[in-house]
Amino acid sequence: MVAPVLETSHVFCCPNRVRGALSWSSGPGGLLAFGTSCSVVLYDPQKRVVITNLNGHTARVNCVQWIYKQDGCKSDHSFSIIMFLSFCVIQLLKAVHLQGHEGPVYAVHAAYQRRALHTLLVSAAADSTVRVWCKQGSEVTCLQTLNFGNGFTLALCFSFLPNTDGDLFSPPPVPVLACGDDDCKIHLFVQQNDQFQKVLVLSGHEDWIRGVEWAAFGIKITFAVTLETVLAGHENWVNAVHWQPSFYKDGVLQQPMRLLSASMDKTMILWAPDEESGVWLEQVRVGEVGGNTLGFYDCQFSEDGSMIIAHAFHGALHLWKQNSTNPVTWHEIARPQIHGYDLKCLAMINRFQFVSGADEKVLRVFSAPRNFVENFCAITGQSLNHVLCNQDGDLPEGATVPALGLSNKAVFQGDIASQPSDEEELLTSTGFEYHQVAFQPSILTGKKRHKDGLLESFVYGHGYEIFCVACSNSKTLLASACKAAKKEHAAIILWNTTSWKQVQSLVFHSLTVTQMAFSPDDKFLLAVSRDRTWSLWKRQDTIPPELDPVFSLFAFTNKITAVHSRIIWSCDWSPDGRYFFTGSRDKKVVAWGECDSSDDCPEHSIGPCSSVLDVGGAVTAVSVCPMLNPSRRYVVAVGLECGKICLYSWKKTDQVPEVNDWTHCVETSQSQSHTLAIKKLCWKNCNGQTEQNEAEGAEWLHFASCGEDHTVKIHRVNRCAL
């Protein structure tokens, strides 16, 4: 088998904030399916990796449900289309769209009939109807529409009456359907003469019914519905209930009597009857304490019941299991503080300091306190002294939020030691025990009194919302720009990263600067703008050298010399600093150069040094790999507005005009691509070595991508195949 050229190493995504967007397969592999943005993601909880993305919906996926006894899952979204998905191993074979609802679909369920060799599907939508579908082979037809008037069905569950779906000598299978409605009642339907007839209405709930599910118990054919137990334990809405999956033992179906419930009170409860009294009791309660989340939307059992999972308002999947192991996994280790506005940009200053900008006029600088560094070293197994690099004395012990404040504040060892005796108990409580190292990633779902990140400074200077930031490679200068409709507002501001004082204001562009990049040697600063031009600023040596550097305009394009005809979204430098690349909404990528830092001319003319690459779609991100491919060509990653990522190699041919200088290497498949526009691409710095790098060798390159579909993905590329 030929080694793949491009692989996705890891995908960071989260379930949509809706009930029913999570389903755990009880088949081989135990894959977890959930909706994220417009995609359905297949996730392996054992390996903690995303297996594949199923792209096909055009709006938010509202619910997902595996169909048992068959390798398939179905999903739906708010455009009233249900999509049935079939799989072979982990590759999508065929998707069938079911159209008919006149409102958003938000509940689905299915049951497979072994004797009839077809699948019954049921869907509920905002048009106050429930539709019953039949799938046989690749054909799907609508059998019946149940109208609920002005009411809404919020939960559905299919099943078959016991002992009616067995061998050929058993009675015909009798499907039964339970619908939970907003009238606080459960409506039971039984199929008679190929039509579902309402047979019973169950009352007793005092609010909307969010979840219903059947469980097999006995083999009687005559039934009477009675109230068994009222399970009271949650303190808020119960959003989901699920039975532990049944299994066959010695040819007999076994149904464990264990029930899992998820609630908006941020807990999941595992219920089971007492062996002696038969009274249903709470066995296990798990969840989160405190925080700014809105609880759990859904929960699921694993196939054998040894693991349970839930997803919450903030998007994380919460997984609990009985037997702990220690695999290599990806974790979010800190969430320092929120801006209160949508984040727009971020730049790392050093290993434990970064600056971020949002839809506000200020930049916020965050630094890691000693407590965070200690936890980081404990998690990764690195030496604390090696990581700190003689910065131990400059780090605060931690950060706290004052009782009447909004921003966190540094706490130093001397502050703790000098507190009066009546406050000593407070400062030595759990929230202030910074010397206690946590050997696990923190639970990051709440506003804590102690913080993993210290807000060191607010940086003021822009008149409108921050749009982009960039830090020099020497980590001494920070460049920032804001949204602008006039030249005076489109200025680039340079900041000293030690004092956070303004160094210089660079005025050239007339509209918003969309991205900036320092050259590898920090001699140049490149900026691209919404005004369809770029500007190149050269650093002037200062005497004495300890003074802040000054930048002057070195080269630029205007309406006459410009190549791009639409907004330039992205730019990046070649690793040797000789060339830079720009990508625009006009579908073009262009290489420019050469850039000579020894040229003392006040202004220099720099033109295209490549042919114009037409990538076939609007370019929203460009990033150049810090390593050349084996043919000594530059490797350029291009992100498109449609969510696809394309890799090209380029080398100057010294022909006039340049021809055959661009080579298409590989592009992401539909499942590897984002579903919405790419916002940023970034290659991994090849100077840093990890155990994974050493194991893989130098033939694999890594880059990360993020998009408007709220997903971050890490890809790896076979360098030898480029």
CSV table of C-alpha atoms in Angstrom, one decimal, residues 392-718:
chain,number,residue,atom,x,y,z
A,392,ASP,CA,11.7,31.6,38.6
A,393,GLY,CA,12.1,34.8,40.5
A,394,ASP,CA,10.0,36.8,38.1
A,395,LEU,CA,6.9,34.6,38.2
A,396,PRO,CA,4.0,35.1,40.6
A,397,GLU,CA,2.7,32.2,42.5
A,398,GLY,CA,-0.7,32.4,40.9
A,399,ALA,CA,-3.6,34.7,40.0
A,400,THR,CA,-6.9,35.4,41.8
A,401,VAL,CA,-10.1,37.4,41.0
A,402,PRO,CA,-10.9,40.0,43.6
A,403,ALA,CA,-14.4,39.7,45.2
A,404,LEU,CA,-15.6,42.9,43.5
A,405,GLY,CA,-13.3,42.7,40.5
A,406,LEU,CA,-13.5,41.3,37.0
A,407,SER,CA,-9.8,41.0,36.1
A,408,ASN,CA,-7.4,38.5,37.8
A,409,LYS,CA,-4.6,39.8,39.9
A,410,ALA,CA,-1.1,38.4,40.6
A,411,VAL,CA,-0.4,36.8,43.9
A,412,PHE,CA,3.3,36.6,44.9
A,413,GLN,CA,4.8,34.5,47.7
A,414,GLY,CA,5.5,37.6,49.7
A,415,ASP,CA,1.9,38.6,49.5
A,416,ILE,CA,0.8,35.3,51.0
A,417,ALA,CA,3.4,35.4,53.8
A,418,SER,CA,2.6,39.0,54.8
A,419,GLN,CA,-1.1,38.5,55.2
A,420,PRO,CA,-2.7,39.2,58.7
A,421,SER,CA,-3.5,36.2,60.8
A,422,ASP,CA,-7.2,36.6,60.4
A,423,GLU,CA,-6.8,36.2,56.6
A,424,GLU,CA,-4.2,33.4,56.8
A,425,GLU,CA,-6.9,30.7,56.8
A,426,LEU,CA,-8.5,32.1,53.6
A,427,LEU,CA,-5.2,32.4,51.8
A,428,THR,CA,-4.2,28.8,52.6
A,429,SER,CA,-7.4,27.3,51.5
A,430,THR,CA,-7.7,25.1,48.5
A,431,GLY,CA,-8.0,27.9,46.0
A,432,PHE,CA,-4.7,29.5,47.2
A,433,GLU,CA,-2.6,26.4,47.7
A,434,TYR,CA,-0.4,27.1,44.7
A,435,HIS,CA,2.3,24.8,45.9
A,436,GLN,CA,-0.1,21.9,45.5
A,437,VAL,CA,0.6,20.6,42.0
A,438,ALA,CA,-2.3,19.1,40.1
A,439,PHE,CA,-1.1,16.0,38.2
A,440,GLN,CA,-4.1,16.1,35.8
A,441,PRO,CA,-5.4,18.8,33.5
A,442,SER,CA,-7.7,21.2,35.3
A,443,ILE,CA,-11.5,21.1,35.1
A,444,LEU,CA,-12.1,24.2,33.0
A,445,THR,CA,-15.8,24.8,33.2
A,446,GLY,CA,-16.2,27.6,35.6
A,447,LYS,CA,-15.1,31.0,36.9
A,448,LYS,CA,-12.6,30.0,39.6
A,449,ARG,CA,-11.2,32.3,42.3
A,450,HIS,CA,-7.7,31.1,41.3
A,451,LYS,CA,-6.6,31.3,37.7
A,452,ASP,CA,-4.3,29.4,35.5
A,453,GLY,CA,-3.4,32.5,33.5
A,454,LEU,CA,-2.5,36.0,34.8
A,455,LEU,CA,-3.9,39.0,32.9
A,456,GLU,CA,-0.7,41.1,33.0
A,457,SER,CA,-1.7,44.1,31.0
A,458,PHE,CA,-4.3,45.9,28.9
A,459,VAL,CA,-2.8,47.6,25.8
A,460,TYR,CA,-4.7,50.6,24.6
A,461,GLY,CA,-4.1,52.6,21.4
A,462,HIS,CA,-6.6,51.6,18.7
A,463,GLY,CA,-9.8,53.5,17.9
A,464,TYR,CA,-11.7,50.5,16.7
A,465,GLU,CA,-12.0,46.7,17.2
A,466,ILE,CA,-8.7,44.8,17.0
A,467,PHE,CA,-8.4,42.7,13.8
A,468,CYS,CA,-4.9,41.2,13.7
A,469,VAL,CA,-1.6,40.9,15.7
A,470,ALA,CA,1.8,39.6,15.0
A,471,CYS,CA,4.9,39.1,17.2
A,472,SER,CA,8.5,39.4,16.0
A,473,ASN,CA,10.7,36.3,16.1
A,474,SER,CA,12.9,37.9,18.7
A,475,LYS,CA,9.8,38.4,20.8
A,476,THR,CA,10.6,42.0,21.5
A,477,LEU,CA,8.0,43.7,19.2
A,478,LEU,CA,4.3,43.3,18.7
A,479,ALA,CA,2.4,44.7,15.7
A,480,SER,CA,-1.3,45.2,15.9
A,481,ALA,CA,-4.0,46.7,13.7
A,482,CYS,CA,-7.7,47.3,14.0
A,483,LYS,CA,-10.8,47.6,11.7
A,484,ALA,CA,-10.6,50.8,9.7
A,485,ALA,CA,-12.5,52.7,7.0
A,486,LYS,CA,-10.0,55.6,6.9
A,487,LYS,CA,-6.3,55.9,6.5
A,488,GLU,CA,-5.7,57.3,10.0
A,489,HIS,CA,-7.4,54.4,11.6
A,490,ALA,CA,-5.6,51.7,9.5
A,491,ALA,CA,-2.3,52.4,11.1
A,492,ILE,CA,-0.1,49.6,12.4
A,493,ILE,CA,1.0,50.1,16.0
A,494,LEU,CA,4.3,48.6,17.2
A,495,TRP,CA,4.6,47.8,20.9
A,496,ASN,CA,7.5,47.0,23.2
A,497,THR,CA,6.7,43.6,24.7
A,498,THR,CA,8.6,44.4,27.9
A,499,SER,CA,7.2,47.8,28.8
A,500,TRP,CA,4.1,47.5,26.6
A,501,LYS,CA,4.7,51.1,25.5
A,502,GLN,CA,3.9,52.2,22.0
A,503,VAL,CA,7.0,52.3,19.8
A,504,GLN,CA,5.8,53.5,16.5
A,505,SER,CA,2.7,54.0,14.3
A,506,LEU,CA,3.0,52.9,10.7
A,507,VAL,CA,0.6,54.7,8.4
A,508,PHE,CA,0.1,53.6,4.8
A,509,HIS,CA,-3.1,51.5,4.1
A,510,SER,CA,-6.5,53.1,3.7
A,511,LEU,CA,-8.6,50.2,4.9
A,512,THR,CA,-8.3,47.4,7.5
A,513,VAL,CA,-5.0,45.6,7.7
A,514,THR,CA,-6.0,41.9,7.5
A,515,GLN,CA,-2.7,40.2,8.4
A,516,MET,CA,0.9,41.0,9.2
A,517,ALA,CA,4.1,38.9,9.3
A,518,PHE,CA,7.7,39.6,10.4
A,519,SER,CA,10.5,38.2,8.3
A,520,PRO,CA,12.5,35.3,9.8
A,521,ASP,CA,15.4,37.7,10.6
A,522,ASP,CA,13.0,40.5,11.8
A,523,LYS,CA,14.4,42.9,9.3
A,524,PHE,CA,11.1,43.4,7.6
A,525,LEU,CA,7.4,43.7,8.5
A,526,LEU,CA,4.9,42.7,5.9
A,527,ALA,CA,1.3,43.8,6.0
A,528,VAL,CA,-1.7,43.1,3.6
A,529,SER,CA,-4.9,45.0,3.6
A,530,ARG,CA,-8.5,45.1,2.6
A,531,ASP,CA,-7.5,47.9,0.1
A,532,ARG,CA,-6.0,45.1,-2.1
A,533,THR,CA,-2.4,46.3,-1.6
A,534,TRP,CA,0.6,45.2,0.6
A,535,SER,CA,3.3,47.2,2.3
A,536,LEU,CA,6.8,46.2,3.4
A,537,TRP,CA,8.5,48.0,6.2
A,538,LYS,CA,12.2,47.8,6.9
A,539,ARG,CA,13.8,47.9,10.3
A,540,GLN,CA,16.4,50.7,10.8
A,541,ASP,CA,19.3,50.0,13.1
A,542,THR,CA,19.4,52.4,16.1
A,543,ILE,CA,22.3,53.8,18.0
A,544,PRO,CA,22.5,52.9,20.8
A,545,PRO,CA,21.1,49.4,20.0
A,546,GLU,CA,19.2,49.2,23.3
A,547,LEU,CA,16.7,51.7,21.9
A,548,ASP,CA,13.5,50.5,20.3
A,549,PRO,CA,13.9,49.9,16.5
A,550,VAL,CA,12.3,52.2,13.9
A,551,PHE,CA,10.6,50.9,10.8
A,552,SER,CA,10.4,52.8,7.5
A,553,LEU,CA,8.4,52.0,4.3
A,554,PHE,CA,10.6,49.9,2.0
A,555,ALA,CA,8.2,48.7,-0.7
A,556,PHE,CA,4.5,48.7,-1.5
A,557,THR,CA,1.9,48.1,-4.2
A,558,ASN,CA,-0.7,50.6,-5.4
A,559,LYS,CA,-3.6,50.6,-7.8
A,560,ILE,CA,-1.2,50.5,-10.8
A,561,THR,CA,1.3,47.9,-9.6
A,562,ALA,CA,-1.2,45.7,-7.7
A,563,VAL,CA,-1.7,42.1,-8.9
A,564,HIS,CA,-4.7,41.2,-6.7
A,565,SER,CA,-8.1,42.6,-7.6
A,566,ARG,CA,-9.9,41.7,-4.4
A,567,ILE,CA,-9.1,41.8,-0.6
A,568,ILE,CA,-5.8,40.3,0.3
A,569,TRP,CA,-6.6,38.0,3.3
A,570,SER,CA,-3.2,36.4,4.1
A,571,CYS,CA,0.5,36.6,3.8
A,572,ASP,CA,3.6,34.7,4.9
A,573,TRP,CA,7.4,34.5,4.4
A,574,SER,CA,9.6,31.9,3.0
A,575,PRO,CA,11.9,30.3,5.6
A,576,ASP,CA,15.0,32.0,4.2
A,577,GLY,CA,13.3,35.5,4.1
A,578,ARG,CA,14.0,36.0,0.4
A,579,TYR,CA,10.4,35.8,-0.7
A,580,PHE,CA,6.9,36.4,0.7
A,581,PHE,CA,3.6,35.1,-0.5
A,582,THR,CA,0.1,36.7,-0.6
A,583,GLY,CA,-3.3,35.1,-1.0
A,584,SER,CA,-6.5,37.0,-2.0
A,585,ARG,CA,-10.2,36.5,-2.5
A,586,ASP,CA,-9.6,36.8,-6.2
A,587,LYS,CA,-8.4,33.1,-6.1
A,588,LYS,CA,-4.8,34.1,-6.7
A,589,VAL,CA,-1.6,33.3,-4.8
A,590,VAL,CA,1.6,35.2,-5.7
A,591,ALA,CA,5.2,35.0,-4.6
A,592,TRP,CA,7.1,38.3,-4.3
A,593,GLY,CA,10.8,39.1,-4.0
A,594,GLU,CA,13.6,39.1,-3.7
A,595,CYS,CA,13.9,41.1,-0.4
A,596,ASP,CA,17.4,42.3,0.3
A,597,SER,CA,17.9,43.7,3.8
A,598,SER,CA,21.3,45.2,2.8
A,599,ASP,CA,19.7,47.5,0.3
A,600,ASP,CA,19.9,51.1,1.7
A,601,CYS,CA,17.6,52.7,-0.8
A,602,PRO,CA,14.7,54.6,0.9
A,603,GLU,CA,12.2,52.9,-1.3
A,604,HIS,CA,12.6,49.7,-3.3
A,605,SER,CA,10.5,48.2,-6.1
A,606,ILE,CA,9.5,44.6,-5.4
A,607,GLY,CA,7.4,42.8,-8.0
A,608,PRO,CA,6.0,39.3,-8.5
A,609,CYS,CA,8.7,36.6,-8.9
A,610,SER,CA,6.3,33.8,-9.7
A,611,SER,CA,3.5,33.1,-12.1
A,612,VAL,CA,0.0,33.9,-10.7
A,613,LEU,CA,-1.4,30.7,-9.2
A,614,ASP,CA,-5.2,30.3,-9.6
A,615,VAL,CA,-6.4,27.9,-6.9
A,616,GLY,CA,-10.0,27.9,-8.1
A,617,GLY,CA,-11.5,29.4,-5.0
A,618,ALA,CA,-11.3,32.4,-2.7
A,619,VAL,CA,-8.0,32.3,-0.7
A,620,THR,CA,-8.4,33.0,3.0
A,621,ALA,CA,-5.1,31.7,4.4
A,622,VAL,CA,-1.5,31.1,3.3
A,623,SER,CA,1.3,29.5,5.2
A,624,VAL,CA,4.8,28.5,4.1
A,625,CYS,CA,6.5,25.4,5.6
A,626,PRO,CA,9.7,26.2,7.4
A,627,MET,CA,11.4,23.2,5.7
A,628,LEU,CA,11.9,22.6,2.0
A,629,ASN,CA,10.8,19.4,0.3
A,630,PRO,CA,13.5,16.9,-0.9
A,631,SER,CA,13.6,18.8,-4.3
A,632,ARG,CA,14.5,22.0,-2.5
A,633,ARG,CA,11.2,23.6,-3.3
A,634,TYR,CA,9.1,25.8,-1.0
A,635,VAL,CA,6.0,24.1,0.4
A,636,VAL,CA,3.0,26.4,0.5
A,637,ALA,CA,-0.3,25.6,2.3
A,638,VAL,CA,-3.4,27.5,0.9
A,639,GLY,CA,-6.7,27.6,2.8
A,640,LEU,CA,-9.8,28.3,0.8
A,641,GLU,CA,-13.2,29.9,1.6
A,642,CYS,CA,-14.9,26.6,0.9
A,643,GLY,CA,-12.9,24.9,3.7
A,644,LYS,CA,-10.5,23.0,1.6
A,645,ILE,CA,-6.7,23.1,2.1
A,646,CYS,CA,-4.3,22.7,-0.9
A,647,LEU,CA,-0.6,22.1,-0.7
A,648,TYR,CA,1.7,23.5,-3.5
A,649,SER,CA,5.4,23.5,-4.0
A,650,TRP,CA,7.1,26.5,-5.7
A,651,LYS,CA,10.6,27.2,-6.9
A,652,LYS,CA,11.8,30.2,-8.9
A,653,THR,CA,12.7,29.2,-12.4
A,654,ASP,CA,14.5,32.4,-13.6
A,655,GLN,CA,12.5,32.4,-16.8
A,656,VAL,CA,10.7,35.4,-18.1
A,657,PRO,CA,7.9,35.0,-17.6
A,658,GLU,CA,7.9,32.4,-14.9
A,659,VAL,CA,6.3,29.1,-16.1
A,660,ASN,CA,5.8,25.7,-14.5
A,661,ASP,CA,7.1,27.1,-11.2
A,662,TRP,CA,4.0,26.0,-9.2
A,663,THR,CA,3.3,22.3,-8.6
A,664,HIS,CA,0.1,21.0,-7.0
A,665,CYS,CA,1.0,18.4,-4.4
A,666,VAL,CA,-2.1,17.3,-2.5
A,667,GLU,CA,-5.3,18.6,-1.1
A,668,THR,CA,-7.6,17.6,1.8
A,669,SER,CA,-10.5,15.2,1.1
A,670,GLN,CA,-14.1,16.1,1.8
A,671,SER,CA,-13.9,14.5,5.3
A,672,GLN,CA,-10.5,16.2,6.1
A,673,SER,CA,-11.7,19.7,5.0
A,674,HIS,CA,-13.4,22.2,7.1
A,675,THR,CA,-17.1,22.9,6.3
A,676,LEU,CA,-16.7,26.7,6.3
A,677,ALA,CA,-13.9,29.1,5.5
A,678,ILE,CA,-10.3,28.6,6.7
A,679,LYS,CA,-9.3,31.4,9.0
A,680,LYS,CA,-5.6,30.6,9.6
A,681,LEU,CA,-2.9,28.0,8.8
A,682,CYS,CA,0.3,27.5,10.7
A,683,TRP,CA,3.1,25.1,10.2
A,684,LYS,CA,4.9,23.6,13.2
A,685,ASN,CA,8.3,25.0,14.0
A,686,CYS,CA,10.7,22.2,13.1
A,687,ASN,CA,13.3,23.3,15.6
A,688,GLY,CA,11.3,21.9,18.5
A,689,GLN,CA,11.7,18.2,19.0
A,690,THR,CA,9.3,15.9,20.8
A,691,GLU,CA,9.1,12.2,21.5
A,692,GLN,CA,6.5,12.0,18.7
A,693,ASN,CA,8.8,13.8,16.2
A,694,GLU,CA,11.7,11.5,17.1
A,695,ALA,CA,9.5,8.4,16.5
A,696,GLU,CA,8.1,9.7,13.2
A,697,GLY,CA,11.5,10.9,11.9
A,698,ALA,CA,12.0,13.9,9.7
A,699,GLU,CA,9.7,12.7,6.9
A,700,TRP,CA,6.5,14.0,8.5
A,701,LEU,CA,5.6,17.7,8.7
A,702,HIS,CA,2.8,19.1,10.8
A,703,PHE,CA,0.5,22.1,10.3
A,704,ALA,CA,-2.7,23.3,12.1
A,705,SER,CA,-5.8,24.8,10.6
A,706,CYS,CA,-8.8,26.6,12.1
A,707,GLY,CA,-12.0,27.7,10.4
A,708,GLU,CA,-15.3,29.4,10.8
A,709,ASP,CA,-16.8,26.0,11.6
A,710,HIS,CA,-15.4,26.3,15.1
A,711,THR,CA,-12.9,23.5,14.4
A,712,VAL,CA,-9.1,23.3,14.9
A,713,LYS,CA,-7.4,20.4,13.1
A,714,ILE,CA,-3.8,19.2,13.1
A,715,HIS,CA,-2.5,17.6,9.9
A,716,ARG,CA,0.7,15.8,9.1
A,717,VAL,CA,2.2,15.6,5.6
A,718,ASN,CA,4.7,13.2,4.2
